[in-house]
XYZ file of C-alpha atoms in Angstrom:
704
model
C -33.711 -14.511 12.622
C -32.583 -12.425 9.703
C -34.469 -9.732 7.619
C -33.307 -8.616 3.826
C -34.606 -6.064 1.966
C -33.579 -5.854 -1.273
C -34.681 -4.250 -4.626
C -37.156 -7.053 -5.905
C -39.998 -8.941 -4.275
C -39.009 -12.655 -3.931
C -40.967 -15.572 -2.049
C -40.795 -15.789 1.710
C -38.778 -18.902 2.542
C -36.779 -20.375 4.764
C -33.274 -21.178 4.239
C -32.898 -24.579 3.629
C -30.968 -26.762 1.033
C -34.342 -27.793 -0.418
C -34.841 -24.306 -1.507
C -35.172 -24.459 -5.417
C -32.267 -21.993 -7.200
C -30.507 -21.806 -3.792
C -26.588 -23.761 -4.787
C -25.804 -25.861 -1.420
C -24.702 -28.886 -2.230
C -22.898 -29.381 0.547
C -23.923 -29.119 4.248
C -25.900 -25.620 4.915
C -25.307 -22.342 3.746
C -24.706 -20.803 6.535
C -22.380 -22.947 9.252
C -24.520 -21.655 12.284
C -27.727 -22.433 13.787
C -31.011 -22.374 11.239
C -32.315 -18.865 10.827
C -35.393 -17.788 8.706
C -34.584 -15.074 6.128
C -37.670 -12.937 4.502
C -37.512 -10.288 1.855
C -39.432 -7.239 1.365
C -40.104 -4.764 -1.531
C -38.959 -1.018 -0.938
C -40.371 0.365 -3.702
C -42.829 -0.494 -6.264
C -43.787 1.002 -9.580
C -46.625 1.114 -12.281
C -49.930 -0.026 -11.432
C -48.123 -1.095 -8.182
C -47.431 2.121 -6.190
C -49.192 2.873 -3.083
C -51.902 4.939 -2.459
C -49.442 7.882 -1.342
C -46.913 7.695 -4.771
C -50.131 7.793 -6.992
C -51.382 11.081 -4.736
C -48.113 12.953 -4.939
C -47.815 12.131 -8.853
C -50.854 13.107 -9.351
C -50.500 16.212 -7.705
C -47.034 16.661 -9.477
C -49.381 16.428 -12.680
C -51.428 18.705 -11.566
C -48.966 21.637 -10.996
C -47.102 21.103 -14.494
C -50.340 21.694 -16.550
C -50.921 24.629 -14.212
C -47.748 25.953 -15.284
C -47.660 25.190 -19.137
C -50.753 27.111 -19.713
C -48.662 30.610 -19.008
C -46.011 29.106 -21.688
C -46.256 29.539 -25.509
C -46.246 25.546 -26.759
C -44.128 26.773 -29.502
C -41.213 28.400 -27.853
C -38.599 26.677 -26.389
C -37.690 23.189 -26.088
C -39.774 20.323 -25.189
C -38.162 16.761 -23.585
C -39.088 13.854 -24.625
C -37.786 11.133 -22.026
C -38.036 7.406 -21.638
C -37.975 7.105 -25.584
C -37.838 3.599 -26.441
C -35.673 1.793 -29.779
C -35.731 -1.658 -29.800
C -32.159 -3.074 -30.959
C -32.537 -3.976 -34.338
C -34.086 -1.011 -34.628
C -31.161 1.019 -33.348
C -27.482 2.044 -35.043
C -25.640 0.529 -31.747
C -23.998 1.970 -28.732
C -21.617 3.774 -30.461
C -23.953 5.964 -32.781
C -25.501 9.157 -30.801
C -27.514 11.098 -33.632
C -30.915 10.408 -34.279
C -31.731 7.379 -36.181
C -34.992 6.371 -37.602
C -35.566 3.980 -35.027
C -36.030 6.964 -32.638
C -37.721 8.906 -35.301
C -40.327 6.430 -35.168
C -40.478 6.490 -30.938
C -40.600 10.684 -31.565
C -43.598 10.582 -33.937
C -44.639 8.236 -31.863
C -45.246 10.551 -28.582
C -46.186 13.092 -31.287
C -48.841 11.034 -32.194
C -47.542 12.349 -36.182
C -48.663 9.788 -38.727
C -45.404 9.400 -40.882
C -42.002 9.211 -38.813
C -39.954 9.441 -41.927
C -41.293 13.282 -42.194
C -39.803 15.095 -39.008
C -36.332 16.368 -39.863
C -33.913 15.144 -37.446
C -31.962 18.136 -37.082
C -34.987 19.302 -34.879
C -34.110 17.023 -32.084
C -30.976 15.726 -30.253
C -30.096 13.371 -28.240
C -29.522 14.321 -24.413
C -29.059 10.672 -22.929
C -29.166 7.277 -24.259
C -28.989 4.056 -21.899
C -29.213 0.354 -22.838
C -31.971 -1.171 -20.746
C -32.151 -5.393 -21.250
C -34.064 -6.328 -18.077
C -35.604 -9.507 -18.178
C -39.355 -8.200 -17.337
C -38.949 -6.592 -20.915
C -40.645 -7.711 -24.224
C -37.001 -7.229 -25.885
C -33.570 -5.063 -24.849
C -33.971 -1.860 -26.351
C -31.805 1.470 -25.980
C -33.943 4.491 -23.841
C -33.507 8.256 -25.170
C -33.826 11.222 -23.621
C -34.138 13.552 -26.214
C -34.703 17.603 -26.692
C -36.836 19.036 -29.536
C -36.661 22.659 -30.879
C -39.747 23.799 -31.487
C -39.217 26.535 -33.785
C -36.800 24.733 -35.991
C -39.252 21.587 -36.058
C -41.920 24.163 -37.649
C -39.199 26.017 -39.993
C -38.044 22.388 -41.177
C -41.724 20.707 -41.145
C -44.986 22.884 -40.397
C -47.398 20.178 -40.599
C -46.600 19.430 -37.534
C -48.526 22.766 -35.921
C -51.163 21.108 -34.868
C -49.567 17.824 -33.072
C -47.779 20.340 -31.405
C -50.723 22.330 -30.054
C -51.909 19.381 -28.820
C -49.135 17.907 -26.292
C -49.283 18.137 -22.495
C -46.370 18.099 -20.251
C -46.003 14.690 -18.115
C -44.393 13.744 -15.001
C -41.350 11.658 -16.297
C -42.035 11.591 -20.105
C -42.683 14.852 -21.467
C -41.368 17.865 -20.369
C -41.708 22.195 -21.864
C -38.304 23.897 -21.247
C -38.982 27.413 -21.954
C -35.470 28.389 -22.986
C -33.192 26.282 -23.484
C -30.479 25.744 -20.340
C -26.400 25.708 -21.576
C -23.735 24.925 -19.262
C -20.696 25.460 -20.498
C -17.230 23.558 -19.340
C -15.242 25.264 -16.180
C -13.267 27.603 -17.781
C -15.845 29.437 -19.988
C -18.178 30.066 -17.201
C -15.262 31.114 -14.518
C -14.235 33.801 -17.908
C -17.688 34.661 -18.126
C -18.098 35.202 -14.881
C -14.569 37.362 -14.837
C -15.753 39.531 -17.638
C -18.949 40.480 -16.695
C -17.362 41.156 -13.021
C -14.537 43.557 -14.952
C -17.581 44.997 -16.728
C -19.816 45.864 -14.153
C -16.570 47.504 -12.609
C -15.901 49.630 -16.289
C -19.404 50.296 -15.971
C -20.523 48.944 -18.626
C -23.804 46.399 -18.763
C -24.319 46.268 -22.219
C -23.496 41.914 -22.140
C -26.290 40.208 -19.885
C -26.020 36.972 -19.664
C -28.643 35.840 -17.708
C -26.988 32.384 -17.528
C -24.018 32.962 -15.794
C -23.800 34.605 -12.476
C -22.258 37.981 -12.546
C -19.502 36.810 -10.271
C -17.276 40.157 -8.767
C -13.401 39.636 -9.557
C -11.522 41.060 -7.061
C -8.082 43.161 -7.777
C -6.036 42.162 -5.223
C -2.539 44.028 -4.461
C -0.775 40.192 -3.896
C -2.483 36.904 -5.040
C -3.088 34.620 -2.879
C 0.079 31.432 -2.470
C -2.625 28.329 -2.241
C -0.862 24.826 -1.948
C -3.133 22.387 -3.190
C -1.889 18.973 -2.410
C -2.853 15.777 -4.253
C -3.425 15.968 -8.021
C -6.930 13.666 -7.868
C -9.925 14.512 -9.381
C -10.700 17.418 -6.399
C -7.531 18.495 -6.526
C -7.071 19.012 -10.133
C -10.179 20.721 -10.374
C -9.530 23.262 -7.397
C -6.277 23.709 -8.830
C -7.786 24.947 -11.820
C -10.587 27.237 -10.313
C -7.958 28.922 -8.239
C -5.883 29.131 -11.028
C -8.574 30.979 -13.381
C -9.219 33.588 -10.914
C -5.945 34.266 -10.271
C -4.532 33.118 -7.403
C -0.813 31.893 -7.345
C -1.513 28.154 -6.722
C 1.044 25.192 -6.048
C -0.141 21.636 -7.090
C 1.860 18.775 -4.843
C 1.487 15.709 -5.594
C 3.510 12.562 -3.804
C 3.326 10.942 -6.937
C 4.666 10.512 -10.172
C 3.133 12.272 -14.148
C 1.266 9.429 -15.457
C 4.316 8.900 -17.913
C 6.277 7.691 -14.782
C 3.596 6.468 -12.967
C 2.805 4.262 -16.165
C 6.480 2.301 -16.040
C 6.231 1.788 -11.854
C 3.028 0.196 -12.510
C 4.630 -1.877 -15.251
C 7.541 -2.722 -13.246
C 5.032 -3.573 -10.734
C 2.937 -5.874 -12.741
C 5.851 -7.461 -14.859
C 8.678 -7.452 -11.799
C 6.744 -6.912 -9.015
C 8.823 -4.078 -7.746
C 6.357 -1.847 -5.812
C 7.112 1.749 -5.801
C 5.657 2.982 -2.408
C 5.032 6.325 -3.838
C 3.639 5.748 -7.138
C 1.483 3.120 -7.819
C -1.926 2.165 -8.603
C -2.783 4.678 -5.672
C -0.787 7.294 -5.721
C -0.169 9.631 -8.485
C -1.195 12.298 -11.407
C -4.710 11.811 -11.539
C -5.516 9.708 -8.385
C -6.012 5.824 -8.003
C -9.128 6.187 -10.602
C -6.515 7.012 -13.714
C -5.612 3.181 -13.731
C -9.354 2.448 -12.584
C -12.409 1.816 -15.093
C -12.629 5.319 -15.257
C -16.533 5.506 -14.298
C -17.791 8.732 -14.824
C -21.342 7.904 -12.721
C -22.432 9.976 -9.884
C -25.526 9.811 -7.409
C -25.615 13.477 -7.117
C -27.166 14.677 -9.479
C -26.914 13.071 -13.658
C -27.860 16.840 -14.903
C -26.948 19.214 -12.436
C -25.323 22.462 -13.388
C -22.113 21.313 -11.143
C -21.899 18.060 -12.760
C -22.287 18.803 -16.744
C -19.662 21.665 -16.114
C -17.048 19.213 -14.668
C -17.989 16.529 -17.722
C -17.876 19.388 -20.332
C -14.459 20.386 -18.966
C -13.488 16.295 -19.128
C -14.420 17.091 -22.832
C -12.299 20.222 -22.953
C -9.031 17.948 -22.325
C -9.714 15.720 -24.897
C -12.537 13.011 -23.246
C -15.464 11.707 -26.030
C -18.140 14.268 -26.549
C -20.241 10.699 -26.272
C -19.325 10.716 -21.932
C -21.750 13.848 -22.062
C -24.723 11.128 -23.630
C -23.872 7.362 -22.244
C -26.024 6.341 -19.603
C -23.421 5.312 -17.753
C -20.013 6.991 -19.240
C -16.465 6.487 -18.257
C -13.116 6.673 -19.345
C -11.198 3.838 -19.036
C -7.453 3.822 -18.314
C -6.436 4.637 -21.677
C -8.806 7.512 -22.497
C -7.389 9.362 -18.753
C -3.988 9.092 -19.503
C -3.853 11.497 -22.488
C -6.567 13.896 -20.874
C -4.268 14.386 -18.089
C -1.419 15.480 -19.725
C -3.786 18.143 -20.943
C -4.791 19.237 -18.126
C -1.699 19.384 -16.127
C -0.262 21.843 -19.738
C -3.554 24.076 -19.387
C -2.717 24.266 -15.346
C 1.090 25.247 -16.082
C -0.069 27.449 -18.885
C -1.985 29.323 -16.182
C 1.193 29.750 -14.279
C 0.639 26.725 -11.497
C 3.573 25.076 -10.129
C 3.226 21.387 -10.164
C 5.929 19.195 -7.664
C 5.769 15.726 -8.350
C 7.480 13.693 -6.319
C 7.065 15.530 -3.380
C 4.975 14.391 0.245
C 3.494 16.558 2.938
C 4.898 15.392 6.053
C 3.935 18.466 8.569
C 2.056 21.549 8.409
C 2.953 24.392 9.328
C 0.944 26.407 12.167
C 1.133 29.824 13.849
C -1.697 31.203 16.347
C -3.900 27.830 14.879
C -3.398 29.021 11.285
C -2.322 26.985 8.454
C 0.851 29.119 7.213
C 2.637 26.326 4.872
C 3.751 22.765 4.340
C 6.879 20.828 5.370
C 7.218 18.335 2.027
C 10.296 16.185 1.391
C 11.092 13.913 -1.391
C 8.931 11.051 -2.117
C 11.487 8.778 -2.224
C 13.327 9.955 1.012
C 11.035 8.020 4.078
C 13.879 9.884 6.560
C 12.460 13.061 5.942
C 16.057 13.963 6.178
C 15.947 16.844 2.824
C 12.709 18.170 4.489
C 11.791 21.576 3.253
C 9.292 24.912 4.959
C 7.121 26.491 2.226
C 4.666 29.001 2.934
C 1.556 29.465 1.892
C -1.364 31.646 2.638
C -4.343 28.625 2.997
C -3.432 24.947 1.935
C -6.495 22.909 -0.035
C -6.030 18.806 1.496
C -7.424 17.021 -1.484
C -5.370 13.620 -0.514
C -6.959 10.290 -1.249
C -8.064 7.859 1.288
C -4.453 5.618 0.792
C -3.174 8.636 2.390
C -2.609 6.930 5.896
C 0.031 8.928 6.866
C -1.693 12.491 6.172
C -4.361 11.507 9.084
C -2.048 10.420 11.501
C -0.302 13.655 10.955
C -3.430 15.852 10.777
C -3.998 13.910 14.357
C -1.214 15.277 15.848
C -2.447 18.768 15.769
C -5.509 17.800 16.972
C -7.330 18.851 13.847
C -10.910 16.618 14.118
C -11.215 13.363 12.526
C -14.059 11.395 12.494
C -14.935 7.622 12.144
C -17.012 6.962 9.134
C -18.788 3.708 7.938
C -17.513 2.142 4.970
C -17.299 -1.247 3.019
C -14.875 -4.454 2.829
C -15.408 -7.424 1.228
C -13.920 -9.530 -1.732
C -13.744 -9.595 -5.460
C -15.840 -11.698 -7.865
C -14.390 -12.466 -10.923
C -16.319 -14.480 -14.450
C -15.615 -14.698 -17.632
C -16.780 -12.212 -19.539
C -19.098 -14.098 -21.749
C -20.614 -15.589 -18.581
C -22.049 -11.754 -17.257
C -22.776 -11.154 -21.396
C -25.125 -14.703 -21.076
C -27.069 -13.571 -17.545
C -27.856 -10.597 -19.200
C -28.453 -10.379 -22.389
C -29.373 -13.985 -23.221
C -29.803 -14.440 -26.956
C -28.174 -11.147 -27.808
C -25.070 -11.246 -26.186
C -23.184 -12.575 -29.553
C -23.778 -8.904 -30.182
C -21.176 -7.441 -27.199
C -18.194 -8.740 -29.471
C -15.672 -7.840 -26.942
C -17.167 -4.367 -26.678
C -17.017 -3.786 -30.314
C -20.424 -4.544 -31.064
C -24.117 -3.336 -31.226
C -24.599 -3.461 -27.175
C -22.253 -2.259 -24.241
C -20.062 -4.465 -22.547
C -22.747 -6.255 -19.683
C -22.345 -5.340 -16.192
C -24.002 -5.592 -12.832
C -25.093 -3.559 -10.093
C -26.699 -5.608 -6.970
C -27.670 -4.764 -3.669
C -29.404 -6.032 -0.923
C -29.386 -5.339 3.205
C -29.023 -8.595 5.421
C -29.729 -8.849 8.872
C -30.681 -10.621 12.456
C -33.778 -9.753 14.277
C -31.497 -9.753 17.693
C -30.213 -6.447 16.725
C -26.842 -7.574 17.624
C -24.248 -5.682 15.626
C -21.262 -7.816 16.360
C -22.826 -10.408 15.413
C -24.036 -9.291 11.682
C -27.479 -6.903 12.521
C -29.054 -5.591 9.314
C -25.888 -4.043 6.973
C -26.193 -3.061 3.188
C -24.152 -5.841 0.932
C -23.611 -4.589 -2.645
C -21.423 -4.769 -5.934
C -18.770 -1.930 -6.247
C -17.224 -1.021 -8.875
C -17.865 -3.209 -11.647
C -15.146 -3.563 -14.223
C -16.709 -5.584 -17.392
C -14.241 -6.314 -20.282
C -11.291 -5.313 -16.946
C -9.088 -7.462 -14.976
C -8.056 -7.403 -11.126
C -5.287 -5.048 -9.980
C -3.518 -4.368 -6.601
C -3.732 -1.477 -5.023
C -1.528 -1.992 -1.871
C 0.798 0.844 -1.293
C 2.645 -1.488 1.492
C 4.420 -4.696 0.545
C 3.416 -6.243 3.855
C -0.372 -5.604 2.713
C -2.693 -7.163 -0.150
C -5.543 -4.903 -1.222
C -7.103 -5.049 -4.712
C -9.586 -3.240 -7.232
C -10.497 -3.328 -10.554
C -9.914 -1.527 -13.410
C -10.294 -1.499 -17.431
C -9.732 0.529 -20.561
C -12.254 2.597 -22.826
C -13.376 -0.660 -24.672
C -13.401 -2.769 -22.033
C -12.230 -5.812 -24.240
C -10.621 -8.407 -21.711
C -12.066 -11.929 -21.516
C -13.127 -10.965 -17.471
C -15.528 -8.900 -15.918
C -15.122 -8.378 -11.678
C -16.734 -6.574 -8.998
C -16.236 -6.001 -5.198
C -18.883 -7.666 -3.070
C -18.916 -5.519 0.163
C -21.274 -5.369 3.233
C -20.914 -1.994 5.247
C -19.043 -2.101 8.841
C -19.062 0.751 11.280
C -17.242 1.894 14.696
C -19.076 -1.081 16.751
C -17.529 -3.374 13.743
C -13.846 -1.762 14.556
C -14.307 -2.156 18.444
C -15.023 -5.749 17.879
C -11.587 -5.903 17.037
C -10.630 -3.872 20.172
C -9.864 -1.078 17.707
C -10.811 2.505 18.750
C -10.188 6.239 18.494
C -10.442 8.322 15.304
C -7.915 6.023 13.125
C -10.067 2.916 13.990
C -11.373 1.886 10.759
C -7.841 2.905 9.064
C -6.450 -0.256 11.328
C -9.614 -2.025 10.515
C -8.806 -2.136 6.531
C -5.340 -2.375 7.577
C -5.291 -6.095 9.744
C -7.456 -7.560 7.074
C -5.028 -6.522 4.382
C -2.448 -8.133 6.743
C -4.287 -11.470 6.613
C -5.050 -11.123 3.205
C -1.186 -11.103 2.072
C -0.075 -13.793 4.575
C -3.255 -16.051 2.904
C -1.682 -15.634 0.009
C 1.593 -16.532 1.077
C 3.424 -12.891 -0.037
C 5.532 -11.384 -2.927
C 1.642 -9.741 -3.351
C 0.160 -12.708 -4.594
C -3.589 -13.109 -3.704
C -5.420 -15.366 -2.052
C -8.515 -17.008 -4.123
C -11.451 -19.354 -3.494
C -14.535 -20.272 -5.875
C -17.903 -19.049 -5.343
C -18.887 -23.025 -4.997
C -16.403 -23.454 -2.295
C -16.814 -20.010 -0.547
C -20.311 -20.737 -0.312
C -19.720 -24.345 1.178
C -17.266 -23.295 3.385
C -14.284 -25.835 1.787
C -11.443 -25.652 0.387
C -10.901 -28.107 -2.504
C -7.962 -29.282 -4.015
C -9.233 -29.215 -7.771
C -7.147 -26.128 -9.865
C -8.663 -23.179 -9.820
C -10.438 -21.205 -13.025
C -7.787 -18.817 -14.131
C -7.514 -15.000 -13.094
C -6.797 -12.198 -14.331
C -4.884 -10.616 -11.818
C -0.838 -11.037 -13.053
C 1.009 -11.124 -10.055
C -0.042 -14.959 -9.066
C -3.346 -16.190 -7.154
C -3.328 -18.513 -4.780
C -6.338 -21.211 -3.391
C -7.243 -20.311 0.381
C -9.931 -20.712 2.498
C -11.336 -17.073 2.828
C -13.675 -17.553 5.482
C -9.681 -17.491 7.484
C -9.441 -13.402 6.539
C -12.975 -11.776 7.975
C -15.108 -12.200 11.868
C -17.470 -15.000 10.871
C -21.094 -12.051 10.910
C -18.453 -10.455 7.815
C -18.480 -14.053 5.746
C -22.145 -14.923 6.623
C -23.271 -11.747 5.865
C -21.388 -12.189 2.145
C -22.890 -15.878 1.880
C -26.172 -14.913 2.171
C -25.699 -11.624 -0.586
C -24.428 -14.175 -2.710
C -26.822 -16.318 -2.280
C -29.649 -13.554 -3.022
C -27.664 -12.022 -5.959
C -27.939 -15.227 -7.497
C -31.487 -14.963 -7.785
C -31.012 -11.892 -9.846
C -28.168 -13.278 -11.661
C -28.498 -17.104 -11.879
C -24.967 -17.900 -12.591
C -23.221 -16.009 -10.324
C -22.875 -18.778 -8.271
C -20.467 -21.241 -10.393
C -17.495 -23.278 -10.171
C -16.239 -20.682 -13.082
C -16.593 -18.117 -10.761
C -13.384 -17.179 -9.010
C -13.685 -14.811 -5.044
C -9.854 -12.574 -4.463
C -8.708 -11.071 -1.396
C -9.228 -8.745 -0.187
C -11.031 -5.373 -1.335
C -11.411 -2.556 1.509
C -11.223 0.750 0.170
C -13.792 1.108 -0.890
C -14.501 5.092 0.828
C -12.346 6.879 3.009
C -12.686 5.163 6.892
C -12.456 9.372 8.533
C -14.538 12.164 7.533
C -12.655 15.685 8.603
C -15.494 17.838 9.445
C -15.462 21.060 7.455
C -17.944 24.337 7.464
C -20.510 23.843 4.685
C -20.120 27.147 3.375
C -16.544 27.949 3.124
C -15.264 24.300 3.222
C -12.947 25.066 5.998
C -11.888 22.933 8.687
C -14.051 23.772 11.302
C -10.679 22.798 13.760
C -7.769 24.640 12.155
C -8.043 27.896 10.151
C -6.514 28.159 6.189
C -7.294 24.462 5.852
C -9.626 22.756 3.518
C -10.181 19.622 3.436
C -11.752 18.150 0.636
C -12.340 15.098 -2.329
C -12.433 11.440 -1.215
C -9.980 11.275 1.328
C -11.687 13.980 3.832
C -14.698 11.748 3.206
C -16.981 13.882 0.930
C -16.725 12.519 -2.193
C -17.372 8.596 -3.829
C -15.780 8.765 -7.423
C -14.453 10.642 -9.675
C -17.066 12.928 -10.787
C -18.833 13.756 -7.371
C -14.579 14.402 -6.277
C -14.253 16.906 -9.028
C -17.016 18.688 -8.139
C -16.148 18.826 -4.285
C -12.810 20.040 -5.193
C -14.734 22.793 -7.918
C -16.910 23.889 -5.304
C -14.091 24.416 -2.919
C -12.213 25.860 -5.757
C -14.753 28.273 -5.256
C -15.075 28.699 -1.605
C -11.363 29.345 -1.375
C -12.066 32.240 -4.057
C -14.510 33.781 -2.243
C -11.758 33.946 0.995
C -9.238 36.027 -0.148
C -11.485 38.208 -2.230
C -10.861 36.587 -5.497
C -14.349 36.240 -6.128
C -17.240 37.471 -4.236
C -20.304 34.692 -4.889
C -20.529 31.950 -4.458
C -20.744 28.396 -6.223
C -24.502 29.171 -5.785
C -24.792 32.399 -7.505
C -22.744 30.696 -10.644
C -24.300 27.648 -11.147
C -27.528 27.790 -9.373
C -29.062 25.648 -5.864
C -27.208 22.167 -6.447
C -26.651 19.370 -4.391
C -23.138 19.098 -4.087
C -21.632 16.088 -3.475
C -20.701 16.727 0.476
C -24.644 15.954 0.660
C -24.659 12.921 0.149
C -23.972 10.094 2.357
C -20.837 7.573 1.175
């Protein structure tokens, strides 16, 4: 028996060949005993909400109404959410201002009779997203808008009566007593420094309540800090430490983006893999040659996330990422941004060492006192050097498997962590546009039209009632790193292994769409392959990457199978559809990759995904193997407040490689928070991240 818990409610039905809409033209979908699947709704909305949820919302509404009675409605801002503007009334996805259609939606909320009389200058767009769900009468752009009451009244006094009748409503209308402004990280730290200096000199003239009064401490000697890894967490940790005055050295095993781009070109064109400069290693981390997604699960509107986003804008990201509901940069935008970031760090005095690999930690009396480094191209480590530091911020990515092994040799605590593995599915982008937008698909125009290039996000839960994990107990199945208008790329760091990912440029103009379809795995899955110990998850990944390389026949050729063949458990002799993967593909039976319970979980989830997106199962869909590096297979335990390793003093593990982030933004936030913690440890600043940004959810609070 199987239990499936999707996000939507479906009919209860047995898994058989006669289910309407279920693709299984050959034998039964699963080539084991017949099973019964059932679907359970996990969440309800609107009138279908559970009584407990209605009670909670009613209580929240009373609380808000009580608070607003003590405020002046004609001061501060009113935030208006869920303002819908039909596509034909909106200028399109790239327009981030206040249009006539948006003024009409605002007028409807205010119950103001003439929308054209509302001054656009009184409103600012905070968020803009696109909603094309099938349940809607028509697709629409959805806005969050801030209304400046004083400006509105000065430009249009006749709105006074309408504002006086406004009342807050949970999730729709909110009264903000004062404007909340978060600057970029550079200005925030410099404001902290300035206020500290004013406090020390006795000048209390400037009292900016929006920024904490940090205590900058003048040290007789600048602390020497090594930051290992130049991904988002490493860069933002560097930025904070350098701005606070530390002597920072950034050590990166890969190359700067200019040389890294040439190395990746050699890989794609001539199949020459540079072991230390590729899609995983190099300036900016693995996310540089990916989609550049800036979506996050740690609070889009939190001050820490906003500080990161505004810092990216400071270094050259388009301002639209602050407003876009699904912000992304693309590789072409990330490269110049990283150049600007590097230049700023160097201007602050940061020493940047590219092409240097950290081979070992120098430890005395249980304290890190430095690192042993060698040239990245020197695999023998014959010309290694010892560099002394007061502490080491470890910001490597989760492909730096040699670092895990090195930490284990020093008995640094490593905890195996759940992650996910699976396959990457690719369709023509036009297919996804038609599935998601129907008649509106023509408005995409390869990323240059009114509506965004269509994407998708799918999550289901698959399981069996017998609770046997090794046979495929309840596990999450989901789409990961969906790249509309993108391509499949090689993320292997070893010629004998095949691992893939997706990437896209800012315009997302490619004719393909791809996404990983993965299922969660845990230590019990590792043990089923007789893999044990702290690095069992790493070996689990390697096992399937090696299998994929063998199935592909070597030379970085990726094994592929049509979705229909994968669902039927067969390999057709007919030709396979074209792929965006440029190093070559080979038709193979992907059932040979994984244990049967993982293959079955993938089949079941694809079947359910096809219910939400009819057409996912088609001969045009092509599955590529294998996707294994969705997140770190280990976590390095650290102190919640100080970010210091619980088993080795002076070591600060951060970011994705340490198991505390999942994406560019969350990794950057983690690096920023760690930078404040290390600065605090060396008396560069006495106040914590909370005193600067207020109580906020850090990336380490989210399970990845």
